[in-house]
mmCIF file of C-alpha atoms in Angstrom:
data_model
loop_
_atom_site.group_PDB
_atom_site.id
_atom_site.type_symbol
_atom_site.label_atom_id
_atom_site.label_comp_id
_atom_site.label_asym_id
_atom_site.label_seq_id
_atom_site.Cartn_x
_atom_site.Cartn_y
_atom_site.Cartn_z
ATOM 1 C CA MET N 1 0.000 0.000 0.000
ATOM 2 C CA ASN N 2 1.562 3.342 -1.034
ATOM 3 C CA THR N 3 1.812 6.362 1.220
ATOM 4 C CA GLN N 4 -0.870 8.199 -0.741
ATOM 5 C CA ALA N 5 -3.367 5.596 0.408
ATOM 6 C CA LEU N 6 -2.067 5.725 3.934
ATOM 7 C CA GLY N 7 -2.198 9.490 4.009
ATOM 8 C CA VAL N 8 -0.051 12.165 5.553
ATOM 9 C CA GLU N 9 -0.568 10.929 9.103
ATOM 10 C CA TYR N 10 0.795 7.489 8.305
ATOM 11 C CA TYR N 11 3.785 9.002 6.545
ATOM 12 C CA LEU N 12 4.540 11.133 9.611
ATOM 13 C CA ALA N 13 4.011 8.119 11.858
ATOM 14 C CA GLY N 14 6.682 6.251 9.866
ATOM 15 C CA MET N 15 9.073 9.168 10.333
ATOM 16 C CA ARG N 16 8.494 9.192 14.085
ATOM 17 C CA ALA N 17 9.168 5.461 14.217
ATOM 18 C CA ALA N 18 12.461 6.034 12.368
ATOM 19 C CA LEU N 19 13.447 8.700 14.936
ATOM 20 C CA ASP N 20 12.255 6.905 18.053
ATOM 21 C CA ASP N 21 15.812 6.222 19.239
ATOM 22 C CA LEU N 22 16.214 9.956 19.919
ATOM 23 C CA PRO N 23 14.918 11.686 23.066
ATOM 24 C CA ALA N 24 11.213 12.436 22.936
ATOM 25 C CA ASN N 25 11.630 16.214 23.185
ATOM 26 C CA GLU N 26 14.099 16.221 20.256
ATOM 27 C CA VAL N 27 11.737 14.097 18.144
ATOM 28 C CA ALA N 28 8.919 16.514 18.908
ATOM 29 C CA GLU N 29 11.111 19.450 17.898
ATOM 30 C CA ILE N 30 12.025 17.842 14.570
ATOM 31 C CA MET N 31 8.478 16.783 13.759
ATOM 32 C CA GLU N 32 6.990 20.155 14.661
ATOM 33 C CA ASP N 33 8.821 21.738 11.731
ATOM 34 C CA VAL N 34 8.267 18.819 9.364
ATOM 35 C CA GLU N 35 4.525 18.251 9.814
ATOM 36 C CA ALA N 36 3.461 21.552 8.319
ATOM 37 C CA HIS N 37 5.847 21.041 5.365
ATOM 38 C CA VAL N 38 4.586 17.529 4.629
ATOM 39 C CA ALA N 39 0.935 18.587 4.941
ATOM 40 C CA GLU N 40 1.484 21.507 2.563
ATOM 41 C CA LEU N 41 3.390 19.343 0.102
ATOM 42 C CA SER N 42 0.589 16.762 0.019
ATOM 43 C CA THR N 43 -1.786 19.407 -1.354
ATOM 44 C CA GLU N 44 0.580 20.079 -4.276
ATOM 45 C CA LEU N 45 0.848 16.454 -5.423
ATOM 46 C CA GLY N 46 -0.387 15.478 -8.825
ATOM 47 C CA GLU N 47 -3.152 12.981 -9.413
ATOM 48 C CA ASN N 48 -0.856 9.946 -9.481
ATOM 49 C CA GLU N 49 2.000 11.426 -7.464
ATOM 50 C CA THR N 50 2.858 10.295 -3.923
ATOM 51 C CA LEU N 51 4.813 11.699 -1.026
ATOM 52 C CA GLU N 52 7.431 8.987 -1.486
ATOM 53 C CA GLN N 53 8.118 10.232 -4.991
ATOM 54 C CA ARG N 54 8.794 13.716 -3.643
ATOM 55 C CA LEU N 55 10.487 12.965 -0.328
ATOM 56 C CA GLY N 56 11.427 9.295 -0.409
ATOM 57 C CA THR N 57 10.267 6.771 2.139
ATOM 58 C CA PRO N 58 9.572 7.967 5.689
ATOM 59 C CA GLU N 59 12.772 6.265 6.860
ATOM 60 C CA GLN N 60 14.884 7.953 4.152
ATOM 61 C CA TYR N 61 13.432 11.381 4.859
ATOM 62 C CA ALA N 62 13.923 10.896 8.599
ATOM 63 C CA GLN N 63 17.559 9.910 7.987
ATOM 64 C CA GLU N 64 18.105 13.117 5.950
ATOM 65 C CA LEU N 65 16.660 15.213 8.769
ATOM 66 C CA ARG N 66 18.805 13.342 11.291
ATOM 67 C CA GLN N 67 21.964 14.092 9.338
ATOM 68 C CA ALA N 68 20.988 17.736 8.734
ATOM 69 C CA ALA N 69 20.439 18.236 12.464
ATOM 70 C CA GLY N 70 23.758 16.578 13.353
ATOM 71 C CA TYR N 71 22.316 13.527 15.076
ATOM 72 C CA PRO N 72 24.201 10.208 14.909
ATOM 73 C CA PRO N 73 22.905 7.345 12.733
ATOM 74 C CA ARG N 74 19.985 5.350 14.035
ATOM 75 C CA THR N 75 20.714 2.730 16.644
ATOM 76 C CA GLU N 76 18.275 0.012 17.555
ATOM 77 C CA ARG N 77 16.920 0.261 21.057
ATOM 78 C CA LEU N 78 17.772 -2.587 23.329
ATOM 79 C CA PRO N 79 14.776 -4.413 24.769
ATOM 80 C CA VAL N 80 14.083 -3.377 28.310
ATOM 81 C CA THR N 81 12.845 -5.589 31.053
ATOM 82 C CA THR N 82 10.956 -2.862 32.846
ATOM 83 C CA LYS N 83 7.209 -2.848 32.351
ATOM 84 C CA LYS N 84 5.860 -0.073 30.158
ATOM 85 C CA LYS N 85 3.841 2.570 31.968
ATOM 86 C CA LEU N 86 0.125 2.125 31.521
ATOM 87 C CA LEU N 87 -0.826 5.705 32.393
ATOM 88 C CA THR N 88 1.347 8.333 30.762
ATOM 89 C CA ARG N 89 0.841 12.046 30.525
ATOM 90 C CA PRO N 90 -0.351 11.930 26.880
ATOM 91 C CA ARG N 91 -2.803 9.115 27.656
ATOM 92 C CA ALA N 92 -4.136 10.912 30.738
ATOM 93 C CA ALA N 93 -4.591 14.094 28.690
ATOM 94 C CA ALA N 94 -6.362 12.246 25.861
ATOM 95 C CA TRP N 95 -8.710 10.441 28.213
ATOM 96 C CA GLY N 96 -9.341 13.673 30.088
ATOM 97 C CA LEU N 97 -10.337 15.370 26.822
ATOM 98 C CA GLY N 98 -12.649 12.503 25.852
ATOM 99 C CA GLY N 99 -14.206 12.241 29.321
ATOM 100 C CA ALA N 100 -14.787 15.987 29.660
ATOM 101 C CA THR N 101 -16.366 16.129 26.199
ATOM 102 C CA ALA N 102 -18.742 13.255 27.012
ATOM 103 C CA LEU N 103 -19.586 14.825 30.378
ATOM 104 C CA THR N 104 -20.318 18.158 28.710
ATOM 105 C CA LEU N 105 -22.667 16.425 26.279
ATOM 106 C CA LEU N 106 -24.558 14.806 29.167
ATOM 107 C CA LEU N 107 -24.720 17.969 31.276
ATOM 108 C CA GLY N 108 -25.475 20.297 28.358
ATOM 109 C CA PRO N 109 -29.281 20.028 28.674
ATOM 110 C CA ALA N 110 -29.048 20.976 32.357
ATOM 111 C CA ALA N 111 -26.857 24.005 31.637
ATOM 112 C CA LEU N 112 -29.863 26.220 30.891
ATOM 113 C CA SER N 113 -31.268 25.717 34.370
ATOM 114 C CA GLU N 114 -27.989 25.370 36.301
ATOM 115 C CA PRO N 115 -24.869 26.605 34.418
ATOM 116 C CA ALA N 116 -22.641 25.720 37.388
ATOM 117 C CA VAL N 117 -22.710 22.043 36.347
ATOM 118 C CA LEU N 118 -20.237 22.916 33.566
ATOM 119 C CA LEU N 119 -17.538 23.620 36.144
ATOM 120 C CA VAL N 120 -16.800 19.890 36.495
ATOM 121 C CA PRO N 121 -15.839 19.251 32.833
ATOM 122 C CA ALA N 122 -14.095 22.635 32.717
ATOM 123 C CA VAL N 123 -11.758 21.631 35.551
ATOM 124 C CA ILE N 124 -11.023 18.277 33.875
ATOM 125 C CA LEU N 125 -10.191 20.037 30.600
ATOM 126 C CA VAL N 126 -7.808 22.498 32.238
ATOM 127 C CA LEU N 127 -5.968 19.771 34.141
ATOM 128 C CA SER N 128 -5.655 17.464 31.127
ATOM 129 C CA LEU N 129 -4.433 20.248 28.838
ATOM 130 C CA ALA N 130 -1.850 21.285 31.415
ATOM 131 C CA LEU N 131 -0.281 17.815 31.115
ATOM 132 C CA VAL N 132 0.610 18.187 27.432
ATOM 133 C CA HIS N 133 0.527 21.914 26.699
ATOM 134 C CA ASP N 134 4.308 21.997 26.534
ATOM 135 C CA ARG N 135 4.488 19.147 23.984
ATOM 136 C CA GLY N 136 3.904 21.442 21.010
ATOM 137 C CA ALA N 137 1.093 22.255 18.624
ATOM 138 C CA ALA N 138 1.120 18.868 16.859
ATOM 139 C CA GLN N 139 0.603 16.837 20.050
ATOM 140 C CA ALA N 140 2.529 13.992 18.378
ATOM 141 C CA GLU N 141 2.537 11.778 21.462
ATOM 142 C CA ILE N 142 -1.251 11.798 21.652
ATOM 143 C CA MET N 143 -1.524 11.206 17.891
ATOM 144 C CA ASP N 144 0.707 8.132 18.302
ATOM 145 C CA LEU N 145 -1.368 6.554 21.056
ATOM 146 C CA PRO N 146 -2.945 3.187 20.152
ATOM 147 C CA GLU N 147 -6.353 4.643 21.004
ATOM 148 C CA THR N 148 -5.828 7.442 18.504
ATOM 149 C CA HIS N 149 -4.753 5.072 15.728
ATOM 150 C CA ARG N 150 -7.767 2.895 16.473
ATOM 151 C CA ILE N 151 -10.121 5.865 16.101
ATOM 152 C CA LYS N 152 -8.442 6.862 12.839
ATOM 153 C CA LYS N 153 -8.860 3.316 11.565
ATOM 154 C CA TRP N 154 -12.575 3.367 12.389
ATOM 155 C CA LEU N 155 -12.947 6.655 10.523
ATOM 156 C CA THR N 156 -10.994 5.421 7.487
ATOM 157 C CA LEU N 157 -13.761 3.797 5.487
ATOM 158 C CA GLU N 158 -13.484 1.919 2.240
ATOM 159 C CA GLU N 159 -13.450 4.337 -0.645
ATOM 160 C CA GLY N 160 -16.635 4.543 -2.683
ATOM 161 C CA THR N 161 -18.963 3.061 -0.080
ATOM 162 C CA PRO N 162 -22.116 4.986 0.991
ATOM 163 C CA ALA N 163 -20.692 5.374 4.497
ATOM 164 C CA GLU N 164 -17.483 6.873 3.107
ATOM 165 C CA ARG N 165 -19.410 9.294 0.893
ATOM 166 C CA ALA N 166 -21.609 10.317 3.823
ATOM 167 C CA LEU N 167 -18.560 10.917 6.007
ATOM 168 C CA THR N 168 -16.897 12.953 3.270
ATOM 169 C CA TYR N 169 -20.029 15.055 2.923
ATOM 170 C CA LEU N 170 -20.180 15.672 6.681
ATOM 171 C CA LYS N 171 -16.544 16.767 6.654
ATOM 172 C CA SER N 172 -17.379 19.269 3.922
ATOM 173 C CA LEU N 173 -19.952 20.841 6.270
ATOM 174 C CA GLN N 174 -17.393 21.454 8.987
ATOM 175 C CA THR N 175 -17.189 25.204 8.403
ATOM 176 C CA ALA N 176 -20.973 25.504 8.448
ATOM 177 C CA TRP N 177 -21.073 23.558 11.711
ATOM 178 C CA TRP N 178 -18.732 26.061 13.349
ATOM 179 C CA LEU N 179 -21.231 28.819 12.574
ATOM 180 C CA VAL N 180 -24.211 26.720 13.687
ATOM 181 C CA ARG N 181 -22.358 25.854 16.890
ATOM 182 C CA ALA N 182 -21.769 29.519 17.652
ATOM 183 C CA GLY N 183 -25.452 30.233 16.964
ATOM 184 C CA LEU N 184 -26.639 27.489 19.338
ATOM 185 C CA LEU N 185 -24.309 28.677 22.079
ATOM 186 C CA GLY N 186 -25.494 32.241 21.500
ATOM 187 C CA LEU N 187 -29.107 31.091 21.848
ATOM 188 C CA GLY N 188 -28.218 29.400 25.127
ATOM 189 C CA ALA N 189 -26.628 32.623 26.352
ATOM 190 C CA VAL N 190 -29.774 34.592 25.462
ATOM 191 C CA LEU N 191 -31.961 32.125 27.370
ATOM 192 C CA LEU N 192 -29.716 32.556 30.421
ATOM 193 C CA ALA N 193 -29.614 36.362 30.230
ATOM 194 C CA GLY N 194 -32.640 36.984 32.423
ATOM 195 C CA ARG N 195 -31.877 34.322 35.060
ATOM 196 C CA ASP N 196 -28.117 33.972 35.520
ATOM 197 C CA ILE N 197 -25.892 36.845 34.430
ATOM 198 C CA LEU N 198 -22.652 34.961 35.175
ATOM 199 C CA GLY N 199 -23.827 31.942 33.199
ATOM 200 C CA PHE N 200 -24.858 34.276 30.368
ATOM 201 C CA LEU N 201 -21.386 35.843 30.229
ATOM 202 C CA CYS N 202 -19.615 32.464 30.275
ATOM 203 C CA VAL N 203 -21.742 30.857 27.551
ATOM 204 C CA ALA N 204 -21.584 34.033 25.443
ATOM 205 C CA ALA N 205 -17.771 34.009 25.715
ATOM 206 C CA ILE N 206 -17.683 30.346 24.669
ATOM 207 C CA ALA N 207 -19.879 31.189 21.658
ATOM 208 C CA VAL N 208 -17.515 33.945 20.514
ATOM 209 C CA VAL N 209 -14.289 31.968 21.007
ATOM 210 C CA SER N 210 -15.761 28.870 19.328
ATOM 211 C CA VAL N 211 -15.827 30.715 16.001
ATOM 212 C CA PHE N 212 -12.023 30.968 16.073
ATOM 213 C CA ALA N 213 -11.354 27.633 17.796
ATOM 214 C CA GLY N 214 -12.561 25.464 14.892
ATOM 215 C CA PRO N 215 -10.041 26.556 12.223
ATOM 216 C CA ARG N 216 -7.210 26.887 14.749
ATOM 217 C CA ALA N 217 -7.704 23.313 15.995
ATOM 218 C CA LYS N 218 -6.664 21.984 12.578
ATOM 219 C CA ILE N 219 -3.281 23.691 12.934
ATOM 220 C CA ASP N 220 -2.752 23.647 16.694
ATOM 221 C CA ARG N 221 -4.168 20.497 18.281
ATOM 222 C CA ARG N 222 -4.285 22.144 21.691
ATOM 223 C CA TRP N 223 -7.393 24.006 20.560
ATOM 224 C CA LEU N 224 -9.202 20.649 20.553
ATOM 225 C CA TRP N 225 -9.512 21.028 24.337
ATOM 226 C CA PHE N 226 -11.871 23.911 23.614
ATOM 227 C CA SER N 227 -13.447 23.016 20.272
ATOM 228 C CA LEU N 228 -14.673 19.492 21.117
ATOM 229 C CA PRO N 229 -16.376 20.400 24.439
ATOM 230 C CA ALA N 230 -17.909 23.490 22.797
ATOM 231 C CA SER N 231 -19.486 21.238 20.143
ATOM 232 C CA ALA N 232 -20.766 18.887 22.845
ATOM 233 C CA LEU N 233 -22.274 21.812 24.758
ATOM 234 C CA ALA N 234 -23.992 23.112 21.612
ATOM 235 C CA VAL N 235 -25.551 19.686 20.964
ATOM 236 C CA GLY N 236 -26.691 19.457 24.595
ATOM 237 C CA LEU N 237 -28.316 22.894 24.418
ATOM 238 C CA LEU N 238 -30.042 21.920 21.161
ATOM 239 C CA VAL N 239 -31.496 18.822 22.832
ATOM 240 C CA GLN N 240 -32.791 20.956 25.705
ATOM 241 C CA VAL N 241 -34.384 23.535 23.390
ATOM 242 C CA ILE N 242 -36.095 20.778 21.376
ATOM 243 C CA ASP N 243 -37.360 19.126 24.568
ATOM 244 C CA VAL N 244 -38.791 22.371 25.957
ATOM 245 C CA THR N 245 -40.408 23.234 22.613
ATOM 246 C CA ALA N 246 -41.994 19.777 22.357
ATOM 247 C CA ASP N 247 -43.380 20.036 25.896
ATOM 248 C CA GLN N 248 -44.839 23.463 25.149
ATOM 249 C CA LEU N 249 -46.497 22.234 21.959
ATOM 250 C CA ALA N 250 -47.921 19.212 23.777
ATOM 251 C CA TYR N 251 -49.269 21.467 26.539
ATOM 252 C CA ASN N 252 -50.925 23.824 24.071
ATOM 253 C CA THR N 253 -52.438 20.870 22.199
ATOM 254 C CA SER N 254 -53.841 19.358 25.372
ATOM 255 C CA ARG N 255 -55.342 22.692 26.383
ATOM 256 C CA SER N 256 -57.037 23.132 23.034
ATOM 257 C CA SER N 257 -58.559 19.645 23.254
ATOM 258 C CA TYR N 258 -60.683 20.607 26.279
ATOM 259 C CA PRO N 259 -63.802 22.761 25.740
ATOM 260 C CA GLN N 260 -63.387 26.216 27.127
ATOM 261 C CA PRO N 261 -65.944 27.227 29.769
ATOM 262 C CA ILE N 262 -68.638 29.621 28.617
ATOM 263 C CA VAL N 263 -68.843 32.682 30.814
ATOM 264 C CA GLN N 264 -72.286 34.260 30.929
ATOM 265 C CA ASN N 265 -73.003 37.571 32.603
ATOM 266 C CA HIS N 266 -76.273 37.965 34.518
ATOM 267 C CA GLU N 267 -77.648 41.413 35.103
ATOM 268 C CA ASN N 268 -80.245 40.198 37.575
ATOM 269 C CA ILE N 269 -80.880 37.183 39.788
ATOM 270 C CA TYR N 270 -84.269 35.993 41.098
ATOM 271 C CA ALA N 271 -84.377 33.772 44.177
ATOM 272 C CA TYR N 272 -87.416 31.659 45.097
ATOM 273 C CA ASP N 273 -88.119 29.706 48.231
ATOM 274 C CA GLU N 274 -89.195 26.080 48.229
ATOM 275 C CA ASN N 275 -92.833 27.142 47.845
ATOM 276 C CA GLY N 276 -92.107 29.095 44.680
ATOM 277 C CA LYS N 277 -92.374 32.501 46.328
ATOM 278 C CA LEU N 278 -90.128 35.225 45.001
ATOM 279 C CA LEU N 279 -87.643 36.449 47.612
ATOM 280 C CA THR N 280 -86.707 40.105 47.694
ATOM 281 C CA ASN N 281 -83.797 42.066 49.158
ATOM 282 C CA VAL N 282 -81.538 38.988 49.068
ATOM 283 C CA LEU N 283 -77.819 39.744 49.611
ATOM 284 C CA LEU N 284 -75.529 37.241 47.868
ATOM 285 C CA TYR N 285 -71.934 36.415 48.852
ATOM 286 C CA ASP N 286 -69.401 33.862 47.581
ATOM 287 C CA GLN N 287 -67.547 31.242 49.638
ATOM 288 C CA ASP N 288 -64.948 33.830 50.703
ATOM 289 C CA GLY N 289 -67.513 36.334 51.942
ATOM 290 C CA ASN N 290 -67.115 38.623 48.936
ATOM 291 C CA PRO N 291 -70.309 40.215 47.480
ATOM 292 C CA ILE N 292 -71.574 38.702 44.255
ATOM 293 C CA ASN N 293 -72.123 41.921 42.336
ATOM 294 C CA ALA N 294 -74.132 42.477 39.196
ATOM 295 C CA PRO N 295 -72.259 44.298 36.434
ATOM 296 C CA ARG N 296 -74.370 47.437 36.859
ATOM 297 C CA GLN N 297 -74.786 49.668 39.894
ATOM 298 C CA TYR N 298 -77.596 52.128 40.593
ATOM 299 C CA TYR N 299 -76.782 55.689 41.536
ATOM 300 C CA GLY N 300 -78.958 58.610 42.482
ATOM 301 C CA CYS N 301 -81.254 60.010 39.888
ATOM 302 C CA GLY N 302 -79.289 63.241 39.751
ATOM 303 C CA GLY N 303 -75.996 61.398 39.265
ATOM 304 C CA SER N 304 -74.305 63.388 42.014
ATOM 305 C CA ASP N 305 -74.311 60.787 44.801
ATOM 306 C CA PRO N 306 -70.847 59.230 45.348
ATOM 307 C CA GLU N 307 -72.304 55.858 46.459
ATOM 308 C CA PRO N 308 -74.835 53.575 44.737
ATOM 309 C CA MET N 309 -78.466 53.819 45.905
ATOM 310 C CA ILE N 310 -78.774 50.039 45.935
ATOM 311 C CA PRO N 311 -76.049 47.603 47.040
ATOM 312 C CA ALA N 312 -74.543 45.810 44.055
ATOM 313 C CA ASN N 313 -75.128 42.383 45.585
ATOM 314 C CA ARG N 314 -78.838 42.862 46.470
ATOM 315 C CA TYR N 315 -81.245 40.849 44.332
ATOM 316 C CA PRO N 316 -83.495 41.017 42.520
ATOM 317 C CA ARG N 317 -82.429 44.395 41.171
ATOM 318 C CA PRO N 318 -85.298 46.856 40.737
ATOM 319 C CA LYS N 319 -85.963 48.501 37.447
ATOM 320 C CA ILE N 320 -85.546 52.276 37.447
ATOM 321 C CA ASP N 321 -87.845 54.366 35.300
ATOM 322 C CA TYR N 322 -87.972 58.114 34.761
ATOM 323 C CA GLU N 323 -91.189 59.950 34.239
ATOM 324 C CA ASN N 324 -91.750 63.714 34.305
ATOM 325 C CA GLY N 325 -88.304 64.235 35.805
ATOM 326 C CA ALA N 326 -89.061 61.856 38.698
ATOM 327 C CA CYS N 327 -87.160 58.638 39.433
ATOM 328 C CA TYR N 328 -89.226 55.489 40.001
ATOM 329 C CA THR N 329 -88.317 51.970 41.011
ATOM 330 C CA VAL N 330 -90.498 49.232 39.632
ATOM 331 C CA ALA N 331 -90.539 45.696 40.959
ATOM 332 C CA PRO N 332 -88.943 43.382 38.409
ATOM 333 C CA SER N 333 -91.238 41.380 36.221
ATOM 334 C CA VAL N 334 -90.238 37.754 35.878
ATOM 335 C CA SER N 335 -92.034 34.494 35.314
ATOM 336 C CA ALA N 336 -91.812 31.866 37.987
ATOM 337 C CA PRO N 337 -89.677 28.783 37.300
ATOM 338 C CA SER N 338 -91.319 25.671 35.902
ATOM 339 C CA SER N 339 -93.552 24.088 38.506
ATOM 340 C CA THR N 340 -92.679 20.710 39.945
ATOM 341 C CA SER N 341 -94.230 18.441 42.516
ATOM 342 C CA SER N 342 -92.410 20.274 45.301
ATOM 343 C CA THR N 343 -92.311 23.775 43.796
ATOM 344 C CA PRO N 344 -95.658 25.289 43.006
ATOM 345 C CA SER N 345 -95.772 28.171 40.615
ATOM 346 C CA PRO N 346 -96.495 31.677 41.943
ATOM 347 C CA SER N 347 -99.610 31.828 39.794
ATOM 348 C CA SER N 348 -101.171 28.997 41.784
ATOM 349 C CA SER N 349 -100.893 31.016 44.978
ATOM 350 C CA GLY N 350 -102.593 33.943 43.326
ATOM 351 C CA GLU N 351 -99.538 36.236 43.504
ATOM 352 C CA PRO N 352 -98.726 37.719 40.126
ATOM 353 C CA SER N 353 -95.053 38.534 39.743
ATOM 354 C CA SER N 354 -95.595 41.941 38.216
ATOM 355 C CA SER N 355 -98.511 43.233 40.328
ATOM 356 C CA VAL N 356 -96.383 45.517 42.512
ATOM 357 C CA PRO N 357 -97.392 49.095 41.770
ATOM 358 C CA PRO N 358 -94.697 51.690 40.979
ATOM 359 C CA THR N 359 -93.379 53.609 43.939
ATOM 360 C CA SER N 360 -91.647 56.945 43.887
ATOM 361 C CA VAL N 361 -88.216 57.119 45.518
ATOM 362 C CA SER N 362 -86.070 59.947 46.562
ATOM 363 C CA PRO N 363 -83.148 60.707 44.276
ATOM 364 C CA SER N 364 -80.830 60.864 47.302
ATOM 365 C CA LYS N 365 -81.072 57.234 48.495
#
């Protein structure tokens, strides 16, 4: 398999393997200058041209760099009997980045109600980045971890397959995702503005910096400690917004499915006793002792009295007529309710409901 199929990363990995007899800090120094050159050169290759045709094999190119830097020829490392460390600084940093990103994704939906939960992944990110910040922009040691190579292998799909085309298409949307990510984080900041000013400032700052973090992470791998958790937070906020919107729509739908009560205003109320006799001067109150008032109040005939002539909760309300400049109250005319076996109608008792003659009242109460 040629180096064009393996890609730039595999070519650089072969160079690191050819230099692994040198101290780690010197290898990192050599590779830091070479990686950008190899990556740039790969973009200039012709259709059928490979890196090996330009630079030679990774071992040959590494030997040229070794000689140019004044290092001695390669010597094979003697096998050591000491057990290899399981937890190294690069591995701890890589696992810290992965764990903090996953934790941010899980806590993202809760960030709108309690932004303080993001302090936990933030502390993990700072501590893990501190372990490898001095190892350079390429973070070669992390890129050489078995876990990293395994992830790259999973993401290297067979060319021409639907999965490979879908992955290529998603990679082409990377720039658009950076803008969408900033928009989602900005929306989260707006939702926090009225409830938590400190959370608003923090999320707003993350939204602004995330715009620059995406492109920089492709050149300086240390920006991944910001870019990956920012993406996880944006996805978590999106999940929360969708959940709240769905709940609101379901609530509105359930409300509309119930018939709304019909409110009917009554200007007058007529109370009858068990014998069907109309009761007068009845004062009505609700369960809290508040008067049950009709929508209209009666004032003095001249309109100058500050208080109503008749209490607003006294029923039945009399009818007020004006004749020749005088104010009259007339007993209300109403038919008795339908007669039943226990409620005789007023007509059977010989008491017409409208037989009360008009009486003159004083305009001043």
